[in-house]
Short mmCIF file of C-alpha atoms and ligand atoms in Angstrom, two decimals:
data_model
loop_
_atom_site.label_atom_id
_atom_site.label_comp_id
_atom_site.label_asym_id
_atom_site.label_seq_id
_atom_site.Cartn_x
_atom_site.Cartn_y
_atom_site.Cartn_z
CA MET U 1 0.43 -15.45 -14.60
CA THR U 2 2.76 -13.16 -12.76
CA VAL U 3 5.79 -12.13 -14.72
CA GLU U 4 9.15 -11.22 -13.25
CA ASN U 5 9.37 -7.85 -14.99
CA GLU U 6 6.07 -6.71 -13.56
CA LYS U 7 7.80 -6.02 -10.28
CA LYS U 8 5.94 -3.35 -8.34
CA LYS U 9 7.67 -0.05 -7.67
CA VAL U 10 9.02 0.40 -4.18
CA ILE U 11 7.64 3.18 -2.02
CA PHE U 12 9.03 4.34 1.28
CA SER U 13 7.38 6.75 3.66
CA ALA U 14 7.43 7.48 7.35
CA VAL U 15 5.87 9.66 10.01
CA LYS U 16 7.18 10.78 13.33
CA PRO U 17 5.19 9.66 16.36
CA THR U 18 5.60 12.97 18.17
CA GLY U 19 1.89 13.49 18.68
CA ALA U 20 -1.42 11.73 18.15
CA PRO U 21 -2.61 11.58 14.52
CA THR U 22 -5.08 14.26 13.47
CA LEU U 23 -7.60 14.78 10.69
CA GLY U 24 -4.72 16.50 8.89
CA SER U 25 -2.46 13.44 9.15
CA TYR U 26 -5.19 11.35 7.56
CA ALA U 27 -5.95 13.73 4.71
CA GLY U 28 -2.35 14.70 4.01
CA ALA U 29 -0.61 11.34 4.25
CA LEU U 30 -2.49 8.30 5.45
CA LYS U 31 -5.24 8.39 2.89
CA ASN U 32 -2.57 8.16 0.22
CA TRP U 33 -0.68 5.45 2.03
CA LEU U 34 -3.84 3.38 2.02
CA ALA U 35 -4.38 3.86 -1.68
CA MET U 36 -0.75 3.11 -2.53
CA GLN U 37 -0.55 -0.16 -0.61
CA GLU U 38 -2.74 -1.66 -3.33
CA ASP U 39 -0.43 -0.95 -6.25
CA TYR U 40 3.09 -0.64 -4.88
CA ASP U 41 5.55 -2.46 -2.71
CA CYS U 42 5.24 -0.11 0.27
CA PHE U 43 7.47 0.24 3.28
CA TYR U 44 5.78 2.36 5.93
CA CYS U 45 7.70 3.26 9.01
CA VAL U 46 6.98 4.88 12.35
CA ALA U 47 10.07 7.05 12.58
CA ASP U 48 10.68 6.97 16.31
CA MET U 49 14.41 7.63 15.94
CA HIS U 50 13.66 10.88 14.15
CA SER U 51 11.48 11.99 17.03
CA ILE U 52 14.18 12.31 19.68
CA THR U 53 15.83 15.41 18.26
CA VAL U 54 13.48 17.01 20.78
CA THR U 55 13.25 15.83 24.36
CA LEU U 56 10.10 13.82 25.02
CA SER U 57 8.75 12.06 28.05
CA ALA U 58 9.69 8.42 27.51
CA ALA U 59 6.32 7.12 28.69
CA ASP U 60 4.29 9.46 26.47
CA PHE U 61 6.55 8.79 23.53
CA ARG U 62 6.25 5.02 23.88
CA LYS U 63 2.46 5.31 24.11
CA ASN U 64 2.31 7.61 21.08
CA THR U 65 4.32 5.19 18.98
CA LEU U 66 2.02 2.28 19.77
CA ASP U 67 -1.12 4.42 19.42
CA MET U 68 0.04 5.51 16.02
CA LEU U 69 0.68 1.99 14.84
CA ALA U 70 -2.75 0.92 16.12
CA MET U 71 -4.44 3.86 14.40
CA TYR U 72 -2.77 3.01 11.09
CA LEU U 73 -3.96 -0.55 11.30
CA ALA U 74 -7.44 0.63 12.29
CA LEU U 75 -7.58 2.88 9.24
CA GLY U 76 -6.84 -0.07 7.01
CA LEU U 77 -3.11 -0.39 6.50
CA ASN U 78 -2.79 -4.08 5.91
CA PRO U 79 0.41 -5.79 7.09
CA GLU U 80 -0.17 -8.46 4.45
CA LYS U 81 -0.02 -5.85 1.71
CA CYS U 82 2.61 -3.46 3.01
CA THR U 83 5.60 -3.64 5.33
CA LEU U 84 4.70 -1.71 8.45
CA PHE U 85 7.36 -1.34 11.11
CA ILE U 86 9.00 0.75 13.79
CA GLN U 87 12.28 2.35 12.75
CA SER U 88 14.27 1.56 15.90
CA HIS U 89 13.44 -2.14 15.46
CA VAL U 90 15.63 -2.31 12.36
CA SER U 91 19.18 -1.46 13.40
CA ALA U 92 20.34 -1.06 9.79
CA HIS U 93 18.86 2.47 9.76
CA ALA U 94 21.40 3.73 12.29
CA GLU U 95 24.19 1.70 10.71
CA LEU U 96 23.66 2.96 7.17
CA ALA U 97 23.23 6.50 8.48
CA TRP U 98 26.85 6.45 9.70
CA VAL U 99 28.22 5.43 6.32
CA LEU U 100 26.04 8.04 4.61
CA ASN U 101 27.29 10.67 7.07
CA CYS U 102 30.73 10.08 5.66
CA ASN U 103 29.35 10.68 2.18
CA THR U 104 27.45 13.86 2.98
CA LEU U 105 29.07 17.26 2.91
CA PHE U 106 28.72 19.50 5.91
CA GLY U 107 27.85 22.33 3.57
CA GLU U 108 24.96 20.53 1.91
CA ALA U 109 23.47 19.45 5.24
CA ARG U 110 23.81 23.01 6.54
CA ARG U 111 21.64 24.29 3.70
CA MET U 112 18.58 22.33 4.80
CA THR U 113 15.72 24.74 5.40
CA GLN U 114 14.14 22.68 8.14
CA PHE U 115 17.38 22.58 10.12
CA LYS U 116 17.72 26.35 9.85
CA GLU U 117 14.13 26.94 10.88
CA LYS U 118 14.16 24.47 13.75
CA SER U 119 17.43 25.76 15.16
CA LYS U 120 16.12 29.29 15.08
CA LYS U 121 12.92 28.26 16.82
CA ASN U 122 14.64 26.25 19.51
CA PRO U 123 18.12 27.77 19.95
CA GLU U 124 18.80 26.10 23.30
CA ASN U 125 18.73 22.59 21.81
CA VAL U 126 20.45 22.64 18.43
CA ASN U 127 21.76 19.09 18.76
CA VAL U 128 23.82 17.15 16.22
CA GLY U 129 20.86 14.81 15.70
CA LEU U 130 18.82 17.72 14.40
CA PHE U 131 21.58 18.48 11.93
CA ASP U 132 21.93 14.84 10.94
CA TYR U 133 18.18 14.23 10.67
CA PRO U 134 18.09 14.29 6.84
CA VAL U 135 20.95 11.79 6.61
CA LEU U 136 19.02 9.33 8.77
CA MET U 137 16.10 9.97 6.45
CA ALA U 138 18.34 9.16 3.50
CA ALA U 139 19.27 5.88 5.20
CA ASP U 140 15.57 5.07 5.69
CA ILE U 141 14.86 5.54 2.02
CA LEU U 142 18.00 4.06 0.47
CA LEU U 143 17.95 0.87 2.54
CA TYR U 144 14.81 -0.24 0.72
CA GLN U 145 15.91 0.94 -2.74
CA ALA U 146 12.76 3.05 -2.86
CA GLU U 147 11.98 4.75 -6.14
CA LEU U 148 9.19 6.94 -4.87
CA VAL U 149 8.90 8.78 -1.58
CA PRO U 150 5.56 10.44 -0.89
CA VAL U 151 6.11 13.41 1.40
CA GLY U 152 4.70 16.80 2.24
CA GLN U 153 6.24 19.90 0.67
CA ASP U 154 8.38 20.49 3.79
CA GLN U 155 10.24 17.19 3.32
CA LYS U 156 10.92 17.45 -0.40
CA GLN U 157 14.35 18.99 0.11
CA HIS U 158 15.34 16.09 2.36
CA VAL U 159 14.43 13.53 -0.29
CA GLU U 160 16.44 15.50 -2.82
CA LEU U 161 19.40 15.37 -0.45
CA ALA U 162 18.93 11.59 -0.17
CA ARG U 163 19.09 11.41 -3.95
CA ASN U 164 22.30 13.47 -4.02
CA ILE U 165 23.91 11.31 -1.37
CA ALA U 166 22.92 8.16 -3.28
CA GLN U 167 24.35 9.58 -6.47
CA ARG U 168 27.62 10.49 -4.77
CA PHE U 169 27.94 7.04 -3.22
CA ASN U 170 27.15 5.31 -6.52
CA GLY U 171 29.76 7.43 -8.26
CA ARG U 172 32.42 7.02 -5.59
CA TYR U 173 32.05 3.23 -5.24
CA SER U 174 29.76 1.67 -7.87
CA PRO U 175 26.03 1.59 -8.52
CA THR U 176 24.45 0.58 -5.19
CA PHE U 177 21.38 2.67 -4.54
CA VAL U 178 18.27 3.34 -6.56
CA LEU U 179 17.88 7.11 -6.89
CA PRO U 180 14.72 8.10 -5.04
CA GLU U 181 12.29 10.72 -6.14
CA PRO U 182 9.95 12.72 -3.92
CA ILE U 183 6.27 12.71 -4.84
CA ILE U 184 3.88 15.24 -3.41
CA PRO U 185 0.50 13.50 -3.65
CA LYS U 186 -1.82 15.78 -5.63
CA ASN U 187 -4.99 14.51 -4.07
CA GLY U 188 -3.62 15.02 -0.56
CA ALA U 189 -5.94 17.63 0.88
CA LYS U 190 -4.46 20.13 3.27
CA ILE U 191 -6.60 20.46 6.34
CA CYS U 192 -6.24 23.68 8.29
CA GLY U 193 -6.97 24.50 11.90
CA LEU U 194 -10.57 24.98 12.96
CA GLN U 195 -9.55 28.08 14.88
CA ASN U 196 -6.82 29.28 12.52
CA PRO U 197 -8.08 28.19 9.12
CA LYS U 198 -5.24 30.03 7.42
CA SER U 199 -2.61 27.64 8.72
CA LYS U 200 -2.14 23.89 8.91
CA MET U 201 -4.08 22.05 11.64
CA SER U 202 -1.57 22.21 14.44
CA LYS U 203 -1.09 19.95 17.42
CA SER U 204 1.06 22.47 19.19
CA ASP U 205 -1.50 25.23 18.96
CA ASP U 206 -2.43 26.56 22.39
CA ASN U 207 -6.04 26.63 21.36
CA HIS U 208 -7.28 23.09 21.95
CA ASN U 209 -10.22 23.49 19.61
CA ASP U 210 -7.94 24.01 16.61
CA CYS U 211 -7.04 20.41 16.09
CA VAL U 212 -9.22 17.29 15.85
CA TYR U 213 -7.53 13.99 16.67
CA LEU U 214 -8.55 10.77 14.97
CA ALA U 215 -9.03 9.24 18.41
CA ASP U 216 -11.16 12.08 19.82
CA GLU U 217 -14.49 11.03 21.34
CA PRO U 218 -17.56 11.97 19.24
CA ASP U 219 -18.74 14.66 21.69
CA VAL U 220 -15.30 16.27 21.65
CA ILE U 221 -15.26 16.23 17.85
CA MET U 222 -18.70 17.84 17.71
CA ARG U 223 -17.72 20.49 20.26
CA LYS U 224 -14.65 21.43 18.21
CA PHE U 225 -16.62 21.69 14.97
CA LYS U 226 -19.33 23.76 16.60
CA ALA U 227 -16.63 26.18 17.75
CA ALA U 228 -15.00 26.37 14.29
CA VAL U 229 -14.23 29.86 13.01
CA THR U 230 -16.27 30.90 9.97
CA ASP U 231 -17.02 34.37 8.54
CA SER U 232 -19.96 36.74 8.47
CA ASP U 233 -21.37 36.47 4.98
CA ALA U 234 -23.61 33.42 5.42
CA CYS U 235 -22.68 31.66 2.21
CA ILE U 236 -21.24 28.16 1.89
CA LYS U 237 -18.74 28.48 -0.94
CA PHE U 238 -15.17 27.33 -1.46
CA GLU U 239 -12.92 30.40 -1.65
CA ARG U 240 -9.63 29.69 0.06
CA GLU U 241 -8.47 33.30 0.21
CA SER U 242 -11.59 35.16 1.23
CA LYS U 243 -13.41 32.37 3.10
CA PRO U 244 -10.71 30.20 4.72
CA GLY U 245 -12.94 28.82 7.50
CA ILE U 246 -15.79 27.70 5.25
CA SER U 247 -13.39 26.37 2.60
CA ASN U 248 -11.58 24.32 5.20
CA LEU U 249 -14.85 22.87 6.50
CA LEU U 250 -15.81 21.96 2.94
CA THR U 251 -12.46 20.23 2.51
CA VAL U 252 -12.99 18.28 5.72
CA TYR U 253 -16.48 17.28 4.64
CA SER U 254 -15.27 16.23 1.22
CA THR U 255 -12.40 14.17 2.66
CA PHE U 256 -14.51 12.30 5.18
CA SER U 257 -17.80 11.91 3.32
CA GLY U 258 -16.34 11.22 -0.11
CA THR U 259 -18.51 13.97 -1.67
CA SER U 260 -16.70 16.36 -4.01
CA VAL U 261 -16.40 20.00 -2.93
CA PRO U 262 -18.74 21.32 -5.70
CA ALA U 263 -21.33 18.67 -4.80
CA ALA U 264 -21.02 19.63 -1.13
CA GLU U 265 -21.53 23.32 -2.00
CA LYS U 266 -24.76 22.35 -3.74
CA GLU U 267 -25.85 20.09 -0.92
CA PHE U 268 -25.41 22.86 1.66
CA ALA U 269 -26.68 25.81 -0.37
CA GLY U 270 -28.86 28.02 1.82
CA LEU U 271 -28.03 26.19 5.04
CA GLY U 272 -27.07 28.24 8.12
CA TYR U 273 -23.47 28.01 9.36
CA ALA U 274 -24.46 26.36 12.66
CA ASP U 275 -26.21 23.51 10.85
CA PHE U 276 -23.40 23.27 8.33
CA LYS U 277 -20.77 22.88 11.05
CA LYS U 278 -22.89 20.22 12.69
CA ARG U 279 -23.15 18.29 9.41
CA VAL U 280 -19.39 18.46 8.90
CA GLY U 281 -18.81 17.22 12.46
CA GLU U 282 -21.25 14.37 11.87
CA SER U 283 -19.49 13.30 8.69
CA VAL U 284 -16.21 13.02 10.60
CA ILE U 285 -17.82 11.17 13.52
CA GLU U 286 -19.53 8.80 11.10
CA PHE U 287 -16.30 8.07 9.23
CA LEU U 288 -14.37 7.52 12.44
CA LYS U 289 -16.94 5.30 14.16
CA PRO U 290 -15.72 1.94 12.78
CA VAL U 291 -12.11 3.17 12.80
CA GLN U 292 -12.21 4.05 16.49
CA ALA U 293 -13.89 0.77 17.39
CA GLU U 294 -11.13 -1.09 15.57
CA TYR U 295 -8.49 1.16 17.16
CA LYS U 296 -9.69 0.28 20.66
CA ARG U 297 -9.86 -3.38 19.80
CA ILE U 298 -6.30 -3.41 18.47
CA LEU U 299 -4.86 -1.45 21.40
CA ALA U 300 -6.44 -3.95 23.77
CA ASP U 301 -4.93 -6.86 21.83
CA LYS U 302 -1.25 -6.57 22.68
CA THR U 303 -0.48 -9.97 21.20
CA TYR U 304 -1.72 -8.86 17.80
CA LEU U 305 0.12 -5.55 17.96
CA ASN U 306 3.35 -7.30 18.95
CA GLU U 307 2.91 -9.77 16.13
CA VAL U 308 2.46 -6.95 13.59
CA MET U 309 5.56 -5.15 14.89
CA LYS U 310 7.62 -8.32 14.82
CA THR U 311 6.58 -9.47 11.35
CA GLY U 312 7.00 -5.97 9.96
CA ALA U 313 10.45 -5.50 11.47
CA GLU U 314 11.63 -8.91 10.28
CA LYS U 315 10.44 -8.26 6.76
CA ALA U 316 12.01 -4.80 6.69
CA ALA U 317 15.25 -6.09 8.23
CA ARG U 318 15.67 -8.72 5.51
CA THR U 319 15.58 -6.12 2.73
CA ALA U 320 17.66 -3.65 4.75
CA ALA U 321 20.35 -6.23 5.51
CA ARG U 322 20.88 -6.90 1.81
CA THR U 323 21.55 -3.23 1.11
CA LEU U 324 23.69 -2.72 4.21
CA SER U 325 25.92 -5.70 3.49
CA LYS U 326 26.47 -4.46 -0.05
CA VAL U 327 27.42 -1.05 1.32
CA TYR U 328 29.78 -2.49 3.92
CA ARG U 329 31.50 -4.55 1.26
CA LYS U 330 31.86 -1.62 -1.10
CA VAL U 331 33.41 0.72 1.46
CA GLY U 332 35.88 -2.01 2.39
CA PHE U 333 34.80 -3.18 5.82
CA VAL U 334 36.21 -6.65 6.43
CA GLN U 335 33.49 -9.30 6.11
CA PRO U 336 32.52 -10.66 9.50
CA PHE U 337 32.22 -14.40 9.95
N1 LIG L 401 10.88 13.54 8.40
C1 LIG L 401 9.59 13.08 8.00
C2 LIG L 401 8.53 14.02 8.57
O1 LIG L 401 8.80 14.76 9.49
C3 LIG L 401 9.36 11.66 8.47
C4 LIG L 401 10.34 10.73 7.84
C5 LIG L 401 11.37 10.07 8.46
C6 LIG L 401 10.37 10.35 6.46
N2 LIG L 401 12.05 9.32 7.56
C7 LIG L 401 11.46 9.47 6.33
C8 LIG L 401 9.59 10.69 5.36
C9 LIG L 401 11.81 8.91 5.09
C10 LIG L 401 9.93 10.13 4.12
C11 LIG L 401 11.02 9.26 3.98
O2 LIG L 401 7.42 14.01 8.10
#
């Protein structure tokens, strides 16, 4: 018998569809999303509105957003278990963001590390959206009364800001928002670049062999793994500092084959690097085979994709509308009729 007080905890998370998903996106975020959909009430969002703080080609951007949704479904996100939707389809995100803007101090937004770093990196386009980015994120989270927000280390500060904004609003008006907490999934493996194994696998890297995409063809995947940077001491051991290339390949193997790193070290003991790289490549290709078949099938089935988007957005909008109407009432907007 299901009991009322066994209500599942609410989780909110999102990714920006600025590029195609990579092995790193799977290991760092998606793998956890999949696990969490079983035990929590999860809202997963493709944060397209967050993506336009940089200028993108509209056609590429639209394609990326749909590709990403299809890839998530192919990997096993189940719209019957979680609420999967596109941010711009639920207008409450933009609407709540405005009210939260008026409850966020300029000074606290200015302290955000990511804003400082991004403005330094791209000084010719420091737009207000870039500054306001964390407040929109706060709206995303608070609309669904999420308790837990799984994010990477770089987004932790933004979730803490969301919590501060929620607390201020609750204090200024009356309790309205659940206070969210960031969680950095411990089992989220960090996958580094195949060419630069000391830094995160990067889409923007000029070296095209650095990054493996989940939708890459098998021969492309194999080519990239064969070209992976290693070292010169012919020993397959996990030592992040002194052997970043080999350690990263072991992490990849472990993530995609399900073998633990120590077991993989044993399995590969004495093997040459060329054969090792081939085996790692094969494990990824093997894992992705059914996923890519499903991905292609879904992308070709526009009716299904549209149905998923529609159902997800409607479900999300129902929850979001409840929060937004409470907020509108509390700040004193006249009730519409
Ligand atoms: N900013 C996040 C990122 O770049 C994506 C994101 C948007 C998000 N809204 C969110 C993450 C709300 C967690 C909660 O990865």
